[in-house]
Tab-separated table of C-alpha atoms in Angstrom:
chain	number	residue	atom	x	y	z
A	1	LYS	CA	-0.833	3.381	51.293
A	2	GLN	CA	0.241	1.289	48.333
A	3	GLU	CA	2.679	2.980	45.947
A	4	VAL	CA	3.849	1.492	42.662
A	5	THR	CA	7.116	2.574	41.066
A	6	GLN	CA	8.568	1.675	37.696
A	7	ILE	CA	12.201	1.964	36.713
A	8	PRO	CA	13.507	3.035	34.296
A	9	ALA	CA	11.118	5.755	33.138
A	10	ALA	CA	12.408	5.376	29.583
A	11	LEU	CA	14.496	2.831	27.733
A	12	SER	CA	15.922	2.768	24.217
A	13	VAL	CA	17.385	-0.466	22.853
A	14	PRO	CA	18.400	-1.839	19.446
A	15	GLU	CA	16.176	-4.437	17.869
A	16	GLY	CA	16.863	-8.004	18.980
A	17	GLU	CA	17.926	-7.207	22.527
A	18	ASN	CA	16.439	-8.942	25.519
A	19	LEU	CA	15.301	-6.467	28.131
A	20	VAL	CA	13.875	-6.239	31.626
A	21	LEU	CA	11.391	-3.721	32.955
A	22	ASN	CA	11.048	-3.302	36.695
A	23	CYS	CA	8.082	-2.644	38.939
A	24	SER	CA	8.138	-2.279	42.711
A	25	PHE	CA	5.349	-1.875	45.221
A	26	THR	CA	5.459	-0.798	48.847
A	27	ASP	CA	2.886	-3.145	50.394
A	28	SER	CA	3.453	-6.842	49.737
A	29	ALA	CA	-0.177	-7.728	50.548
A	30	ILE	CA	-1.394	-7.725	46.952
A	31	TYR	CA	-4.077	-9.813	45.321
A	32	ASN	CA	-2.621	-9.811	41.827
A	33	LEU	CA	-0.406	-7.800	39.508
A	34	GLN	CA	-1.036	-6.959	35.868
A	35	TRP	CA	1.266	-5.709	33.147
A	36	PHE	CA	-0.268	-3.511	30.457
A	37	ARG	CA	0.914	-1.981	27.234
A	38	GLN	CA	-0.176	1.542	26.251
A	39	ASP	CA	0.391	2.927	22.784
A	40	PRO	CA	0.409	6.749	22.386
A	41	GLY	CA	-3.101	8.181	22.700
A	42	LYS	CA	-4.594	4.728	23.037
A	43	GLY	CA	-6.083	2.498	25.681
A	44	LEU	CA	-4.420	-0.124	27.842
A	45	THR	CA	-3.883	-3.638	26.565
A	46	SER	CA	-3.500	-6.336	29.205
A	47	LEU	CA	-0.368	-8.418	28.657
A	48	LEU	CA	-0.046	-10.672	31.684
A	49	LEU	CA	-1.709	-11.171	35.055
A	50	ILE	CA	0.098	-12.838	37.947
A	51	GLN	CA	-1.860	-14.005	40.958
A	52	SER	CA	-0.330	-13.367	44.365
A	53	SER	CA	0.360	-17.104	44.768
A	54	GLN	CA	2.255	-17.339	41.476
A	55	ARG	CA	5.919	-16.670	40.740
A	56	GLU	CA	5.725	-16.097	37.005
A	57	GLN	CA	3.596	-16.030	33.889
A	58	THR	CA	4.595	-16.341	30.257
A	59	SER	CA	2.979	-15.266	27.006
A	60	GLY	CA	5.005	-15.613	23.843
A	61	ARG	CA	8.145	-13.482	24.134
A	62	LEU	CA	6.962	-11.992	27.435
A	63	ASN	CA	7.696	-13.358	30.875
A	64	ALA	CA	6.585	-11.675	34.066
A	65	SER	CA	7.868	-12.636	37.492
A	66	LEU	CA	6.585	-11.741	40.927
A	67	ASP	CA	8.435	-11.661	44.253
A	68	LYS	CA	5.786	-10.566	46.715
A	69	SER	CA	8.007	-10.598	49.772
A	70	SER	CA	10.427	-8.093	48.250
A	71	GLY	CA	7.679	-6.101	46.535
A	72	ARG	CA	9.012	-6.566	43.021
A	73	SER	CA	7.902	-7.690	39.596
A	74	THR	CA	9.830	-7.794	36.351
A	75	LEU	CA	8.670	-7.992	32.762
A	76	TYR	CA	11.178	-9.715	30.510
A	77	ILE	CA	10.869	-9.135	26.762
A	78	ALA	CA	12.876	-11.494	24.599
A	79	ALA	CA	14.230	-10.598	21.167
A	80	SER	CA	12.689	-7.125	21.136
A	81	GLN	CA	11.130	-5.759	17.944
A	82	PRO	CA	10.267	-2.200	16.828
A	83	GLY	CA	6.593	-3.131	17.250
A	84	ASP	CA	7.246	-3.552	20.983
A	85	SER	CA	7.764	0.217	21.265
A	86	ALA	CA	5.132	1.483	23.715
A	87	THR	CA	4.705	2.412	27.354
A	88	TYR	CA	4.527	-0.542	29.726
A	89	LEU	CA	2.519	-0.141	32.902
A	90	CYS	CA	2.301	-2.376	35.908
A	91	ALA	CA	-0.665	-2.286	38.245
A	92	VAL	CA	-1.415	-4.019	41.518
A	93	ARG	CA	-4.756	-4.963	42.975
A	94	PRO	CA	-4.454	-4.414	46.711
A	95	GLY	CA	-6.731	-7.168	48.029
A	96	ASP	CA	-9.771	-9.324	47.440
A	97	SER	CA	-12.059	-6.721	49.015
A	98	SER	CA	-10.774	-3.997	46.691
A	99	TYR	CA	-11.632	-3.722	43.031
A	100	LYS	CA	-9.204	-1.005	42.029
A	101	LEU	CA	-5.887	-1.258	40.248
A	102	ILE	CA	-3.039	0.970	41.429
A	103	PHE	CA	-0.747	1.894	38.573
A	104	GLY	CA	2.883	2.775	38.234
A	105	SER	CA	3.941	5.643	36.025
A	106	GLY	CA	5.218	3.334	33.308
A	107	THR	CA	8.370	2.650	31.324
A	108	ARG	CA	8.474	4.172	27.852
A	109	LEU	CA	10.232	1.693	25.572
A	110	LEU	CA	11.719	2.480	22.174
A	111	VAL	CA	13.112	-0.400	20.126
A	112	ARG	CA	15.310	0.963	17.334
A	113	PRO	CA	15.444	-0.905	14.007
B	1	GLU	CA	-12.440	-10.742	20.078
B	2	PRO	CA	-14.840	-8.830	22.375
B	3	GLU	CA	-13.676	-5.391	23.410
B	4	VAL	CA	-14.721	-2.423	25.495
B	5	THR	CA	-15.808	0.557	23.410
B	6	GLN	CA	-16.063	4.214	24.427
B	7	THR	CA	-17.698	7.260	22.897
B	8	PRO	CA	-16.856	9.936	22.068
B	9	SER	CA	-13.144	9.571	21.464
B	10	HIS	CA	-12.640	13.287	22.175
B	11	GLN	CA	-14.959	15.688	23.991
B	12	VAL	CA	-14.374	19.410	24.307
B	13	THR	CA	-16.498	21.338	26.779
B	14	GLN	CA	-16.655	24.667	28.561
B	15	MET	CA	-15.931	24.898	32.260
B	16	GLY	CA	-19.108	24.448	34.291
B	17	GLN	CA	-20.863	22.333	31.663
B	18	GLU	CA	-22.067	18.790	32.250
B	19	VAL	CA	-20.571	15.942	30.239
B	20	ILE	CA	-21.527	12.300	29.882
B	21	LEU	CA	-18.920	9.792	28.815
B	22	ARG	CA	-20.235	6.523	27.433
B	23	CYS	CA	-18.885	3.008	27.520
B	24	VAL	CA	-20.085	-0.344	26.265
B	25	PRO	CA	-18.390	-3.040	28.376
B	26	ILE	CA	-17.771	-6.564	27.163
B	27	SER	CA	-21.186	-8.187	27.000
B	28	ASN	CA	-20.984	-10.917	29.647
B	29	HIS	CA	-18.937	-8.889	32.126
B	30	LEU	CA	-20.409	-8.009	35.499
B	31	TYR	CA	-17.946	-5.490	36.974
B	32	PHE	CA	-17.361	-2.061	35.508
B	33	TYR	CA	-14.784	0.609	36.240
B	34	TRP	CA	-13.753	4.138	35.384
B	35	TYR	CA	-10.161	5.350	35.538
B	36	ARG	CA	-8.581	8.589	34.421
B	37	GLN	CA	-5.141	9.668	33.303
B	38	ILE	CA	-4.185	13.321	33.440
B	39	LEU	CA	-1.549	14.093	30.808
B	40	GLY	CA	1.858	12.946	32.001
B	41	GLN	CA	0.514	11.372	35.182
B	42	LYS	CA	-0.399	7.890	36.395
B	43	VAL	CA	-3.629	6.135	35.583
B	44	GLU	CA	-5.925	6.662	38.612
B	45	PHE	CA	-8.901	4.637	39.763
B	46	LEU	CA	-12.199	6.521	40.035
B	47	VAL	CA	-14.988	4.038	40.708
B	48	SER	CA	-16.149	0.451	40.378
B	49	PHE	CA	-19.737	-0.661	39.808
B	50	TYR	CA	-21.436	-3.999	40.317
B	51	ASN	CA	-25.054	-5.122	40.516
B	52	ASN	CA	-26.275	-1.594	39.794
B	53	GLU	CA	-24.428	0.065	42.599
B	54	ILE	CA	-21.044	1.575	43.358
B	55	SER	CA	-18.807	-1.011	45.021
B	56	GLU	CA	-15.764	1.193	45.573
B	57	LYS	CA	-14.744	4.764	44.834
B	58	SER	CA	-11.663	6.913	45.266
B	59	GLU	CA	-11.320	10.343	46.873
B	60	ILE	CA	-11.339	11.820	43.373
B	61	PHE	CA	-14.883	10.562	42.813
B	62	ASP	CA	-16.687	13.366	44.634
B	63	ASP	CA	-20.253	14.646	44.330
B	64	GLN	CA	-19.706	16.097	40.867
B	65	PHE	CA	-19.248	12.572	39.479
B	66	SER	CA	-21.898	9.907	39.016
B	67	VAL	CA	-22.139	6.592	37.193
B	68	GLU	CA	-25.074	4.755	35.744
B	69	ARG	CA	-25.915	1.639	33.808
B	70	PRO	CA	-29.038	2.938	32.037
B	71	ASP	CA	-29.670	-0.269	30.098
B	72	GLY	CA	-28.169	-3.726	29.619
B	73	SER	CA	-25.218	-2.564	27.578
B	74	ASN	CA	-24.137	1.001	28.387
B	75	PHE	CA	-22.170	2.300	31.354
B	76	THR	CA	-21.850	6.067	31.747
B	77	LEU	CA	-19.782	8.548	33.714
B	78	LYS	CA	-21.354	11.946	34.278
B	79	ILE	CA	-19.413	14.987	35.400
B	80	ARG	CA	-21.940	17.584	36.568
B	81	SER	CA	-20.005	20.836	36.440
B	82	THR	CA	-16.669	20.397	34.748
B	83	LYS	CA	-13.509	22.095	35.973
B	84	LEU	CA	-10.268	22.770	34.142
B	85	GLU	CA	-8.577	20.054	36.205
B	86	ASP	CA	-11.028	17.442	34.924
B	87	SER	CA	-9.193	17.525	31.591
B	88	ALA	CA	-7.825	14.010	31.210
B	89	MET	CA	-8.171	10.739	29.356
B	90	TYR	CA	-10.998	8.710	30.865
B	91	PHE	CA	-10.840	4.941	30.547
B	92	CYS	CA	-13.677	2.517	31.067
B	93	ALA	CA	-12.866	-1.078	31.989
B	94	SER	CA	-14.816	-4.246	32.663
B	95	SER	CA	-14.221	-7.688	34.125
B	96	TRP	CA	-16.142	-10.942	34.447
B	97	ASP	CA	-15.632	-11.269	38.160
B	98	LYS	CA	-13.277	-10.061	40.863
B	99	THR	CA	-11.262	-13.169	41.604
B	100	SER	CA	-7.500	-13.144	41.564
B	101	THR	CA	-7.397	-14.571	38.048
B	102	ASP	CA	-9.615	-11.931	36.559
B	103	THR	CA	-8.286	-9.380	34.096
B	104	GLN	CA	-9.716	-5.902	33.711
B	105	TYR	CA	-10.155	-5.043	30.033
B	106	PHE	CA	-9.810	-1.402	29.118
B	107	GLY	CA	-11.443	0.662	26.409
B	108	PRO	CA	-9.577	3.083	24.125
B	109	GLY	CA	-10.479	6.082	26.279
B	110	THR	CA	-12.246	9.417	25.893
B	111	ARG	CA	-10.048	12.481	25.892
B	112	LEU	CA	-11.897	15.221	27.786
B	113	THR	CA	-10.731	18.787	27.289
B	114	VAL	CA	-12.253	21.463	29.531
B	115	LEU	CA	-11.758	25.029	28.344
């Protein structure tokens, strides 16, 4: 059964720092992996999607990498800003015959001015 | 930019009552989903829906739950007889297709409180 884990659970950094959020999954047979942002009491905003055949994806200050064989993904945020403060979730889609996303518990990020 | 919308934003109900949560997916999307997030826990998949039928469901999605696309725009989740443990944030999502490049877009959620 696929399990998704995110470390650390919480992170507090000063503005301007580059930071890395980690996501690991137990079964390497995934179809794709998505990173989401969740603001308190709000919905999920998709940030990046990496297909299983890809190694990384970039969007602005965000870069996500995927190492399927080791069951890991990282989300790199460059030059962090207070507006980046949110919970970041990763989710894997197990296979092409499955529609569901399996989520990690998230990393709560606080960027201090 | 198109977005998924959900109503109501907050629903309070008594245990044993029926509730219907409503979603309007992005207009040209073909796949629809419900997820839930109990306070402090992970987001969990409930059900996916395509071509007017359920394509996949989780163990959580038992007989008290049902989904429907009553017209060309709405997608609903019905909980027949609510329990205290159904209190959660319920998210609707939609996608254009189910290929590996396809993103699921989530709505803002409905917070369901069962008293």
